[in-house]
Coordinates of C-alpha atoms in Angstrom, one line a residue:
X96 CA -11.2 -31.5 21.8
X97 CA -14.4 -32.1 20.0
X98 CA -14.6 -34.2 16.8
X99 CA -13.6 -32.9 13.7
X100 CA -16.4 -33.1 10.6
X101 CA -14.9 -35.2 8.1
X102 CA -13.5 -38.3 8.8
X103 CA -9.9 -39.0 9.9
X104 CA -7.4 -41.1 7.6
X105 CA -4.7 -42.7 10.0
X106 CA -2.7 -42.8 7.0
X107 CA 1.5 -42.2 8.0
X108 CA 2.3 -41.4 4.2
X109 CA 4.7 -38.6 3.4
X110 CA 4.7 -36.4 0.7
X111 CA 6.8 -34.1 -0.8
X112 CA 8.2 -32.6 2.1
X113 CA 8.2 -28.5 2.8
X114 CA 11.7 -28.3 4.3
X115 CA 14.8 -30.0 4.0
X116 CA 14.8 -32.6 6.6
X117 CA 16.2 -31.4 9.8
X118 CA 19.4 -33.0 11.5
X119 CA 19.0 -35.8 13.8
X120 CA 17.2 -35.2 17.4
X121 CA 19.7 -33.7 20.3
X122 CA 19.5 -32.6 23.2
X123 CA 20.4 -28.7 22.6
X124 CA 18.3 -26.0 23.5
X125 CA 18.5 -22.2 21.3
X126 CA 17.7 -19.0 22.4
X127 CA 17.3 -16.5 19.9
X128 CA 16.8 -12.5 20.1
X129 CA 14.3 -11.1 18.3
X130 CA 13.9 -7.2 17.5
X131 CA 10.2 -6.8 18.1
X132 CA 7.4 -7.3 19.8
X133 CA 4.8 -9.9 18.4
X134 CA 1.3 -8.8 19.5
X135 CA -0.7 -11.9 19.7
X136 CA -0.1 -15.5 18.9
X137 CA -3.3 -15.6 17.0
X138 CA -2.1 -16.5 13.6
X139 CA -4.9 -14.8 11.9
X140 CA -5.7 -11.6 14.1
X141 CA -2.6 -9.2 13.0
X142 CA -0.8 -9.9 9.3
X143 CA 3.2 -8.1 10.9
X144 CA 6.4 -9.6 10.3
X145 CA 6.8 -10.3 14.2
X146 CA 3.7 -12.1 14.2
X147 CA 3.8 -14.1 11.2
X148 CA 7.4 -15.1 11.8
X149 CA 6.4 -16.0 15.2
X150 CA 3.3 -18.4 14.6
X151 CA 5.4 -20.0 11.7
X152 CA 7.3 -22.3 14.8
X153 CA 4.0 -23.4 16.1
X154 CA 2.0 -23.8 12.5
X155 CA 1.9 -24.7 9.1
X156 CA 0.8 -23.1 5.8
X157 CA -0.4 -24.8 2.6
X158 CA 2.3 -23.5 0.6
X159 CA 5.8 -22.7 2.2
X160 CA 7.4 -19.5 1.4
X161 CA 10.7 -20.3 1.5
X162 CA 13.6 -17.8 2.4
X163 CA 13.9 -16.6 -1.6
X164 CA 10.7 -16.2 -1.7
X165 CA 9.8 -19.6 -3.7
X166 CA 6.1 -21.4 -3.2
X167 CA 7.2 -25.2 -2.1
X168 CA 5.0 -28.2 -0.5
X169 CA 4.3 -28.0 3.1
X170 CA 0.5 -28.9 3.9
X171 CA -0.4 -29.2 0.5
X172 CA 1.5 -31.5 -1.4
X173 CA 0.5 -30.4 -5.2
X174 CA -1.8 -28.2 -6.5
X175 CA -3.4 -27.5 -10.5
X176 CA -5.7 -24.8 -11.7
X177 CA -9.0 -26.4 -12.3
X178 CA -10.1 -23.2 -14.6
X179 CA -9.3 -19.5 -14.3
X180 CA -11.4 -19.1 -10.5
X181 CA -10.7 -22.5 -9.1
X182 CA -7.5 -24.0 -7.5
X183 CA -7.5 -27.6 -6.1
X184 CA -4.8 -28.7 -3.8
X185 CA -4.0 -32.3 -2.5
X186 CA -2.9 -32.6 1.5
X187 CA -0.2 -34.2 3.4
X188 CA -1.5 -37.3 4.6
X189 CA -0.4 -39.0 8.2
X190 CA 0.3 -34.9 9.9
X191 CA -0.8 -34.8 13.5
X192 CA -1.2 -31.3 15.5
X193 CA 0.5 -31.1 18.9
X194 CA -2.4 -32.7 20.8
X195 CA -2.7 -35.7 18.6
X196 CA -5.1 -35.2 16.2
X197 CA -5.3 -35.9 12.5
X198 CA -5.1 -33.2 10.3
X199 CA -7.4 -32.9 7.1
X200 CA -9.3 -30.8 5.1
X201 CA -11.4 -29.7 8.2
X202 CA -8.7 -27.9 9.1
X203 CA -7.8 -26.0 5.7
X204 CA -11.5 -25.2 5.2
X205 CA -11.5 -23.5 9.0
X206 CA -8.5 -21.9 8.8
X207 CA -8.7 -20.0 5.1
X208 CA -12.5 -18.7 5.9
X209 CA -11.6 -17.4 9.6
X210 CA -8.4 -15.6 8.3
X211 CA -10.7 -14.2 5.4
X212 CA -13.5 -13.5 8.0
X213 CA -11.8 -12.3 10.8
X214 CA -13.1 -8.7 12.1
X215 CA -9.5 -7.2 12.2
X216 CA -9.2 -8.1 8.2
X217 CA -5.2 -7.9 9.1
X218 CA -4.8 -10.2 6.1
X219 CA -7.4 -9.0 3.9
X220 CA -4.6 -8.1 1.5
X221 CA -4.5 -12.1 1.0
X222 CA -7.8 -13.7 1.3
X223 CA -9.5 -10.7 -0.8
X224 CA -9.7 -13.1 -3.5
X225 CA -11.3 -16.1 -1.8
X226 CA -15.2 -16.4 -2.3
X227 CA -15.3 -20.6 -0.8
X228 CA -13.1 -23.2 0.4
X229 CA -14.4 -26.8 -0.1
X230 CA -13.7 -30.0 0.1
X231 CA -13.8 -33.2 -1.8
X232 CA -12.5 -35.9 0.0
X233 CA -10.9 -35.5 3.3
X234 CA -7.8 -34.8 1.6
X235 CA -8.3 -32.7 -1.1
X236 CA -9.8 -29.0 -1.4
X237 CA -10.6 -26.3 -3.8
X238 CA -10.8 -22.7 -3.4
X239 CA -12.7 -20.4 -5.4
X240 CA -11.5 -17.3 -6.3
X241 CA -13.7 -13.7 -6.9
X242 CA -11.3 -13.5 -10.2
X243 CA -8.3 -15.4 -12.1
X244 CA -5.6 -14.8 -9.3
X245 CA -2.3 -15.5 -10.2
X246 CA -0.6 -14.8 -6.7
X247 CA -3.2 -17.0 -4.5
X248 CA 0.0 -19.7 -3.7
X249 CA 1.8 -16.9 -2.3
X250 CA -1.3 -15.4 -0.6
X251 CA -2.4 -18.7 0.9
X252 CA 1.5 -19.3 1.9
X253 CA 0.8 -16.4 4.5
X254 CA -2.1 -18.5 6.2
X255 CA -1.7 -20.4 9.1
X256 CA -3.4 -23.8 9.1
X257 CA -5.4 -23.9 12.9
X258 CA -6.7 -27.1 14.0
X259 CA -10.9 -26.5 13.5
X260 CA -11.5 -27.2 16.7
X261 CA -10.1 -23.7 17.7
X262 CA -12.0 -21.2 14.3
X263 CA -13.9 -19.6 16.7
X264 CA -11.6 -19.1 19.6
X265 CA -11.0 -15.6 20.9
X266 CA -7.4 -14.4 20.6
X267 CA -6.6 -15.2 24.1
X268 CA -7.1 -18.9 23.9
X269 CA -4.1 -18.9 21.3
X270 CA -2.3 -16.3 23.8
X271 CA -3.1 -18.5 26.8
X272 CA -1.7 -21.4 24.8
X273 CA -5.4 -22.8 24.9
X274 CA -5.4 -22.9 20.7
X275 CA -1.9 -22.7 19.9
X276 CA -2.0 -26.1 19.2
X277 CA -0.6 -26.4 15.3
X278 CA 1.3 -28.9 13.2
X279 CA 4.3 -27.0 12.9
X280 CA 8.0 -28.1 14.0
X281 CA 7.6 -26.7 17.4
X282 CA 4.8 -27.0 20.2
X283 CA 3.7 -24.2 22.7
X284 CA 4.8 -24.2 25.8
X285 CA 4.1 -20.6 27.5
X286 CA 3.9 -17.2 26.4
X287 CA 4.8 -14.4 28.4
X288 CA 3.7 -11.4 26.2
X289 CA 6.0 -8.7 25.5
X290 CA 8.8 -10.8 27.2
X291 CA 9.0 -14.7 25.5
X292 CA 7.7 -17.2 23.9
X293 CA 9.1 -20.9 25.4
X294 CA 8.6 -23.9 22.5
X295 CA 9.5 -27.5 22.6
X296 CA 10.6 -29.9 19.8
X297 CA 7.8 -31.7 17.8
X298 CA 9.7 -35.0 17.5
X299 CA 6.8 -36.4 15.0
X300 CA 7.0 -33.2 12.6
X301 CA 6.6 -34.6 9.3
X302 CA 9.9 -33.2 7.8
X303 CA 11.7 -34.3 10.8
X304 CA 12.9 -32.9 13.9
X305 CA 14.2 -29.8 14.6
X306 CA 17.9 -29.9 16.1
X307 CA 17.1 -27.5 19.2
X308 CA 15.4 -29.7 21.6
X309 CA 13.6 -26.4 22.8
X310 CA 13.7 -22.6 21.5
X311 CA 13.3 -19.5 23.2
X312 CA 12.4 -16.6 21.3
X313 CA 13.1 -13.3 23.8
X314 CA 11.1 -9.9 22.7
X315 CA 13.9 -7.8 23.1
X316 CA 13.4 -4.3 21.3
X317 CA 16.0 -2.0 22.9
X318 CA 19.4 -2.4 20.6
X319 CA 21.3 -2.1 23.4
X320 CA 19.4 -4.9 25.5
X321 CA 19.9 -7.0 22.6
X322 CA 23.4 -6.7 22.3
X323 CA 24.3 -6.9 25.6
X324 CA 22.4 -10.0 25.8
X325 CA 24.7 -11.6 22.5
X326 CA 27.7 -10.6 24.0
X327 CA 27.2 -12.0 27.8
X328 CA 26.5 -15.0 26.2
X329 CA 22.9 -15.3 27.3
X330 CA 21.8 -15.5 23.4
X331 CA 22.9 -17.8 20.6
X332 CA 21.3 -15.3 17.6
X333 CA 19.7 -12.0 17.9
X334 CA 17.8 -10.5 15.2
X335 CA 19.2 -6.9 13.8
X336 CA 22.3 -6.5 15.0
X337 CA 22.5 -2.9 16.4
X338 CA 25.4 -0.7 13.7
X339 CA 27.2 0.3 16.6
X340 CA 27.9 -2.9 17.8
X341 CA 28.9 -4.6 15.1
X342 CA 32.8 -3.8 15.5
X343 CA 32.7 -5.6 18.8
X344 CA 31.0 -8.4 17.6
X345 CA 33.4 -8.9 14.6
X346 CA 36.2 -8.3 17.3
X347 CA 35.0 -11.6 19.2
X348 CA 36.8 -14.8 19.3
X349 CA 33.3 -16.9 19.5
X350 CA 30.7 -14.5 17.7
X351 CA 29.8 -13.7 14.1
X352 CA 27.8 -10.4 12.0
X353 CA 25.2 -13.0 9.7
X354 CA 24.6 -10.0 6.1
X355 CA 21.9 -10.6 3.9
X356 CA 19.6 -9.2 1.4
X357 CA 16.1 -8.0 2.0
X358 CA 12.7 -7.6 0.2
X359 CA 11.7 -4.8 2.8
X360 CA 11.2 -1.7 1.4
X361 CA 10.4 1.3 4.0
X362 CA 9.0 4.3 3.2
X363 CA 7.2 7.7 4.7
X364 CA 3.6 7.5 4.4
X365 CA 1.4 10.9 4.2
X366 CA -2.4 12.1 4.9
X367 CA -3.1 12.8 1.2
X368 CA -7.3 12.6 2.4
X369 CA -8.2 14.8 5.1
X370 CA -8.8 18.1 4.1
X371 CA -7.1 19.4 7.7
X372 CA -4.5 16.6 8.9
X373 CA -4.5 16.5 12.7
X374 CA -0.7 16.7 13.3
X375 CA 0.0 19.4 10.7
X376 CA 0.2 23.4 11.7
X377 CA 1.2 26.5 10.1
X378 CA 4.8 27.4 11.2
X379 CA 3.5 29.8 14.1
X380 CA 1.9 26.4 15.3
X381 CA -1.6 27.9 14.6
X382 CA -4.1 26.0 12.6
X383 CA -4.3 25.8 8.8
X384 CA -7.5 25.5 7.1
X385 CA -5.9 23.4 4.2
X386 CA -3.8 20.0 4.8
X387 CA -0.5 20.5 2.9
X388 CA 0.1 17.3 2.1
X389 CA -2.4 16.8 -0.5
X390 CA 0.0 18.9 -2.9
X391 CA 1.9 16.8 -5.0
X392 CA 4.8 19.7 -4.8
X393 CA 4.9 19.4 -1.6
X394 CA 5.3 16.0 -1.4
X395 CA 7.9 16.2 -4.0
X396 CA 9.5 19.3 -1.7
X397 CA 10.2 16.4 1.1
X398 CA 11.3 13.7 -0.4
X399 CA 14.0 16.3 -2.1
X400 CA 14.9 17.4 1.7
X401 CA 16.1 14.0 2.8
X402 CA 19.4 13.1 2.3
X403 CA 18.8 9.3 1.7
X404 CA 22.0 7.8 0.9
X405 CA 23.4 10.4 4.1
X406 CA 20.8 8.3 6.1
X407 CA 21.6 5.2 4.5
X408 CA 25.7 5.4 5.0
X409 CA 25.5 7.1 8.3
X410 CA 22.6 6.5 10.5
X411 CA 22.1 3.0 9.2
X412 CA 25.8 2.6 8.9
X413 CA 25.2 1.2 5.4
X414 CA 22.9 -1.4 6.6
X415 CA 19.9 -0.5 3.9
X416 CA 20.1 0.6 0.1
X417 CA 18.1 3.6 -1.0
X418 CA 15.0 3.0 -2.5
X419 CA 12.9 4.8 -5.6
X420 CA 10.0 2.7 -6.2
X421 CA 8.8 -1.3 -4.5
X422 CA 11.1 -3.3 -6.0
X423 CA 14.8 -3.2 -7.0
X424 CA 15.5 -3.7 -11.0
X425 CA 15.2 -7.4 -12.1
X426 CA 12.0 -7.7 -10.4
X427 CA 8.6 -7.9 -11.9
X428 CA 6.7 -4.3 -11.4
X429 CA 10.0 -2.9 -11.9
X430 CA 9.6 0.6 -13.7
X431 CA 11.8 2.8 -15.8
X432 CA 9.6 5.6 -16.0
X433 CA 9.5 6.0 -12.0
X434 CA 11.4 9.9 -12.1
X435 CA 14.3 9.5 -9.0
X436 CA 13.9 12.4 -6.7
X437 CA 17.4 13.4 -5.9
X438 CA 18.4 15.5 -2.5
X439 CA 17.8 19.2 -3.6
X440 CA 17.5 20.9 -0.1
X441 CA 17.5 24.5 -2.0
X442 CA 14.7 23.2 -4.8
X443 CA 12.5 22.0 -2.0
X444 CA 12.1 25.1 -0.7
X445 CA 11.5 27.0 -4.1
X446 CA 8.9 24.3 -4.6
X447 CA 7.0 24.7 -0.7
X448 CA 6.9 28.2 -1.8
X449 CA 5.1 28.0 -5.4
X450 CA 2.6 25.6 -3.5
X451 CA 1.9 28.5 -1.1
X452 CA 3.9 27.7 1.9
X453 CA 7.3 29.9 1.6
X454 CA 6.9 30.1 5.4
X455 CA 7.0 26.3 5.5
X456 CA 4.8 24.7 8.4
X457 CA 5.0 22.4 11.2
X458 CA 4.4 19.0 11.5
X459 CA 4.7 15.4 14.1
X460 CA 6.0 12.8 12.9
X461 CA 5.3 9.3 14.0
X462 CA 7.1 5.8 13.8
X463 CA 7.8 3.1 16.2
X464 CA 10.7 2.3 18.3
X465 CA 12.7 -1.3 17.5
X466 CA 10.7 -2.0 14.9
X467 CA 13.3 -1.1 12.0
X468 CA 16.9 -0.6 11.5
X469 CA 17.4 2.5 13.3
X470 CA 13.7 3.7 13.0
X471 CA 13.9 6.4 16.2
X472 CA 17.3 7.5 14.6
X473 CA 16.2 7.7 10.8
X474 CA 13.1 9.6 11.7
X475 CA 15.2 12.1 13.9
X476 CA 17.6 12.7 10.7
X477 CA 14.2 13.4 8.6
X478 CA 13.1 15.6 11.1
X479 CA 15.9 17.6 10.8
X480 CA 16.1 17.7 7.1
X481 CA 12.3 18.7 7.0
X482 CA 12.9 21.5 9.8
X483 CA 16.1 23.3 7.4
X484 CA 13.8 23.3 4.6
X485 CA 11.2 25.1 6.5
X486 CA 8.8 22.0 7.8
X487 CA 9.1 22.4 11.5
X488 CA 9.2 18.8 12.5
X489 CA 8.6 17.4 16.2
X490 CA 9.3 13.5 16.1
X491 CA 7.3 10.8 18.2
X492 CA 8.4 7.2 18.3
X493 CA 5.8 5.0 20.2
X494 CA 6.3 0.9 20.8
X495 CA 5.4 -1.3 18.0
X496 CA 2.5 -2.8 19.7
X497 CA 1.1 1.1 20.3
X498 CA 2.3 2.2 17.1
X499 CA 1.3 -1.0 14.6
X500 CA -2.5 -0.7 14.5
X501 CA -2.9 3.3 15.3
X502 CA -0.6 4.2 11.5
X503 CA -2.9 1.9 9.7
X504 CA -6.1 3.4 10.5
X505 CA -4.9 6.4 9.7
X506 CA -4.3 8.2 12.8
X507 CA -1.3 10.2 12.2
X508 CA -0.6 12.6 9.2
X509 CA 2.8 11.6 8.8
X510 CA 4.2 8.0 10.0
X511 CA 6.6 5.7 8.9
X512 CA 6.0 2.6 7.9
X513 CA 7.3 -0.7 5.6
X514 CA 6.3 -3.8 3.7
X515 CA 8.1 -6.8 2.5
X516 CA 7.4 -7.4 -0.7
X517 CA 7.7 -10.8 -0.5
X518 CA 5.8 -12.1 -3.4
X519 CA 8.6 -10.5 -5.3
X520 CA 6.0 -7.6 -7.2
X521 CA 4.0 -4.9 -7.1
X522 CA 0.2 -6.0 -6.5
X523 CA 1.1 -7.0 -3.1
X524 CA 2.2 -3.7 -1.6
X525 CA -0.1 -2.0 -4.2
X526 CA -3.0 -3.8 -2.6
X527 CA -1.9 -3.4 1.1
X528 CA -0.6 0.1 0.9
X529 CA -2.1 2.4 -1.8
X530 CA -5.5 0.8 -3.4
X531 CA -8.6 2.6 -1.5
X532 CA -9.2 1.3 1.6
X533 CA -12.5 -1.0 0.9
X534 CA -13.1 -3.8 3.4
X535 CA -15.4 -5.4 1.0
X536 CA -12.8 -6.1 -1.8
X537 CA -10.1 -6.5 1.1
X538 CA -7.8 -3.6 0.0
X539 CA -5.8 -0.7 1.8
X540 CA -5.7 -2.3 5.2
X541 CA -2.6 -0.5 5.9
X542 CA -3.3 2.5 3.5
X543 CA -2.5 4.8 6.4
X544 CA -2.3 7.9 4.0
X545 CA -5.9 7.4 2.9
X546 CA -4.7 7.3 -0.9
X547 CA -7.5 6.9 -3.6
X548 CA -6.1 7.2 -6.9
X549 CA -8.9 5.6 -9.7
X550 CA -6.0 4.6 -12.0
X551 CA -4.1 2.5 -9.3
X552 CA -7.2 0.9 -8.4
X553 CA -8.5 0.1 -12.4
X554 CA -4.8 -0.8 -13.0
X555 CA -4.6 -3.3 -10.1
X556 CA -7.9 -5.0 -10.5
X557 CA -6.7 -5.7 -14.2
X558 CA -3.2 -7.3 -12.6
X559 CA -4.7 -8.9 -10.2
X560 CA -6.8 -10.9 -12.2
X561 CA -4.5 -11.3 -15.2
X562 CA -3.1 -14.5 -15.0
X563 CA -0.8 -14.3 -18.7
X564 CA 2.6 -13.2 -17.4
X565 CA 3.4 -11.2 -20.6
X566 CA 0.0 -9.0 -20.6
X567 CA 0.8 -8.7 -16.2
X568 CA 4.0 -7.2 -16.7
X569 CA 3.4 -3.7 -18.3
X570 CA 0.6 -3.4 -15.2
X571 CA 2.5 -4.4 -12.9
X572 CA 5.6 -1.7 -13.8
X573 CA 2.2 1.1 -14.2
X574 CA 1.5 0.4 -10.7
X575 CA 4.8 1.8 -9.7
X576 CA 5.0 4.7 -11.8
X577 CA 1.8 6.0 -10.5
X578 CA 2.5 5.4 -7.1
X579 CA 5.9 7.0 -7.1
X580 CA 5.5 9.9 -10.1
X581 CA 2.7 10.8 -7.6
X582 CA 4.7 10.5 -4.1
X583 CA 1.8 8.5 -2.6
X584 CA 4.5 7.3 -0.5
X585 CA 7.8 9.0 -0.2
X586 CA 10.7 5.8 -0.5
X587 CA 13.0 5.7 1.8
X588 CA 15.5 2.6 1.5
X589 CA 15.7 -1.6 1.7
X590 CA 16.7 -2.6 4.4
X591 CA 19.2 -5.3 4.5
X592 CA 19.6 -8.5 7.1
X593 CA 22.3 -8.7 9.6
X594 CA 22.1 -10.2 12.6
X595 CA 24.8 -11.2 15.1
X596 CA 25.6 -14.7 16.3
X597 CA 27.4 -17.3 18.5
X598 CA 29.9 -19.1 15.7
X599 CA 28.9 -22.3 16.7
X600 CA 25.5 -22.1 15.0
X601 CA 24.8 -21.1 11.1
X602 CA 21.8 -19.1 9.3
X603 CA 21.3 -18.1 6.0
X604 CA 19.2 -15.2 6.0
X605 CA 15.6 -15.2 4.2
X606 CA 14.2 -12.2 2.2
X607 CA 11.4 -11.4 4.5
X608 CA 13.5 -10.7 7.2
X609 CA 11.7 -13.4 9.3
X610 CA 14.2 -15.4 11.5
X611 CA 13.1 -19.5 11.9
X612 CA 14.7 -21.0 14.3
X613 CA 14.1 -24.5 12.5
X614 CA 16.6 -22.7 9.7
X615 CA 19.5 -22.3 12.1
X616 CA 21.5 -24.6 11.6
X617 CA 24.7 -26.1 14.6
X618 CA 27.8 -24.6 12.7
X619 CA 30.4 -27.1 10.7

């Protein structure tokens, strides 16, 4: 590879290191199952769970978001606020990528501006912020911010440090294995898109190596596949352990359900833009020369349809917890004032009919298939819940990689969707799935309901830029209230973490749902 800018330190110091330090070196391979589809390796072309968790093996981050959604070391060692718009962070001296090379502020500088510049602005949410990325010394940067931001750790946490060699590589170099060269516990060794990604050990990763001499990850989408591939013993962990197959796995002599908590909250997004919404009808299937779901009362009306906690304790099989608003009680952005929309199938339909619609109409709804506990199954329930109350529903589950790009540009009128709230408040989802879509200020990327409410936006540019936690917390908990008093987006449920394993290996699950295979751990 070409030399890097700034001169290389062949300094072997170590900080402060991001993880705890891994057991010593074996020789054991681990396969794990994972429950969707990644789309590209890329690390900066598509901000989705699969992908992120997947180009965390292969690279590092600044900051590392750990499983409880902390900001520790990992390529930056410390950090300070210089002033209110400028952060200076100190690097890890002595990392190597996978081919050899030093890493240094090159690198940083590369990675946050092609991440920020990148034409599919997947993580606009996170680099909105960033105006320049400099350097002082090899290893030491700054980034400038727009505004006082007092989530950038978290942001930059979500951005993958590429060697700068590779910032204006097409996706497929990183695909082709070409550029997925990072610094991160595990090296590339092929990808085989849609089917698995093969990695091998880095023995020299600064926190120490990994215990699995080589990982497998295996795309496998279909709950049955999945299973069936846990219980043959073909699988040591598989990611979201199908309901219906739990009692057989708690049955087994040599396997083991793994429950945890989640930050993912899932919800029904609507077309609240269009005037006419391309997948709604009049009952008769004719067209209608208004769009429906522009009426607050209607909204309301289908929220009050859905038997959530039915969905939750039957058709998840208690594997979520029924949602109102972003974030459960305790968290920041929290709101009391958020009014809870109980099930009310009679009330809905008084309400379709004072907003003109006594008829009801018809309606598709969209989701993906694999992507969340029970998504095919939970949408079919809706559909039927909608249909009694007079919304005709027809439901169409498409893969994640068809389905993950089409529901944030706003194809569909109706779609399901989710976000981890991972930074643990309510700017982050605010920004990504309800601020006006504006690629300029790097908001609504996945505002797939075309929402454009003035006071979210004033509200959120105050909270964003607020860095006093006392003042942040009121704007944080209005955020919430006028998303949800409004039914911008109708709350479904959290979903929780199981996943089904061999007992001779041990995982605590994380928050975001992501499953590392540097966190599973051989069993005791």
């Amino acid at each position: 590879m070409a030399a890097k800018t700034l001169t290389r330190a062949a300094i072997g110091l170590l900080g402060t290191i991001a993880i705890p330090a891994m057991a010593a070196a074996q020789e054991t391979p681990l396969t794990i199952g994972m429950s969707t589809t990644p789309t590209t390796l890329d690390p900066h072309e598509d901000s989705s769970a699969p992908n992120n968790a997947t180009s965390r093996h292969i690279w590092d981050s600044l900051i590392n978001l750990t499983g409880t959604s902390a900001n520790a070391p990992e390529l930056a060692t410390e950090w300070k606020v210089v002033d209110p718009t400028h952060w200076e962070f100190k690097l890890r001296k002595g990392v190597k990528f996978h081919d050899g090379s030093e890493f240094n502020a090159d690198d940083v500088i590369a990675s946050l501006l092609r991440a920020r510049d990148k034409p599919s602005q997947s993580f606009a949410s996170y680099t909105r912020n960033i105006v320049n990325v400099t350097a002082t010394d090899p290893y030491t940067i700054v980034v400038e911010t727009k505004v006082p931001d007092p989530i950038l750790l978290n942001s930059v946490s979500r951005i993958r440090i590429i060697s700068a060699d590779c910032k204006e590589a097409p996706v497929q170099d990183f695909d082709n294995g070409k550029c997925a060269i990072g610094t991160g516990a595990y090296s590339f060794v092929s990808y085989s898109p849609g089917s698995n990604l093969t990695l091998k050990r880095n023995d020299s990763y600064f926190a120490g190596p990994s215990h699995w001499s080589n990982v497998t990850l295996r795309f496998l989408p279909d709950d049955g596949a999945r299973l069936a591939s846990l219980l043959s013993n073909e699988i040591d962990l598989i990611e979201t352990l199908p309901a219906d197959g739990m009692a057989r796995v708690e049955a087994s002599d040599n396997l083991q359900v793994i429950n945890g908590l989640s930050s993912r909250f899932v919800y029904l997004g609507l077309d609240v833009s269009r005037d006419v919404s391309p997948f709604v009808k009049a009952a008769d299937g004719s067209d209608l020369d208004k769009n429906p779901l522009k009426d607050e009362r209607v909204r309301r009306a289908m929220l009050m349809s859905i038997n959530r906690p039915a969905i939750v304790d039957r058709v998840m099989q208690k594997n979520g917890t029924v949602a109102d608003q972003f974030v459960t009680q305790g968290y920041a952005g929290y709101s009391g004032k958020v009014e809870k929309v109980g099930y009310d199938p009679a009330a809905a339909k008084a309400l379709l009919a004072e907003a003109g619609y006594p008829d009801g109409f018809s309606l598709t709804l969209h989701g993906p298939s694999g992507r969340y506990v029970k998504d095919a199954e939970v949408l079919q329930a809706v559909g039927q819940m909608f249909t009694r109350i007079g919304i005709k529903s027809k439901v169409e589950v498409l893969p994640w990689s068809m389905y993950s790009e089409a529901y944030s540009k706003g194809t569909y009128s109706t779609y399901f969707g989710s976000w981890g709230v991972n930074t643990g408040e309510t700017t982050n989802p605010t920004v990504a799935l309800v601020a006006t879509r504006d690629e300029k200020k790097g908001t609504g990327r996945y505002n797939g309901g075309g929402v454009s409410d003035p006071k979210i936006d004033e509200v959120l540019a105050k909270a964003s830029s607020t860095l006093d936690e006392a003042a942040r917390a009121p704007l944080l908990e209005e955020l919430s209230t006028e998303t949800f008093n409004n039914l911008w987006l109708l709350p479904m449920h959290y979903e929780n973490v199981v996943l089904g394993a061999k007992k001779t290996v041990s995982y605590t699950p994380r928050g975001d749902k992501y499953t590392l295979a540097y966190d599973v751990k051989p069993a005791d």
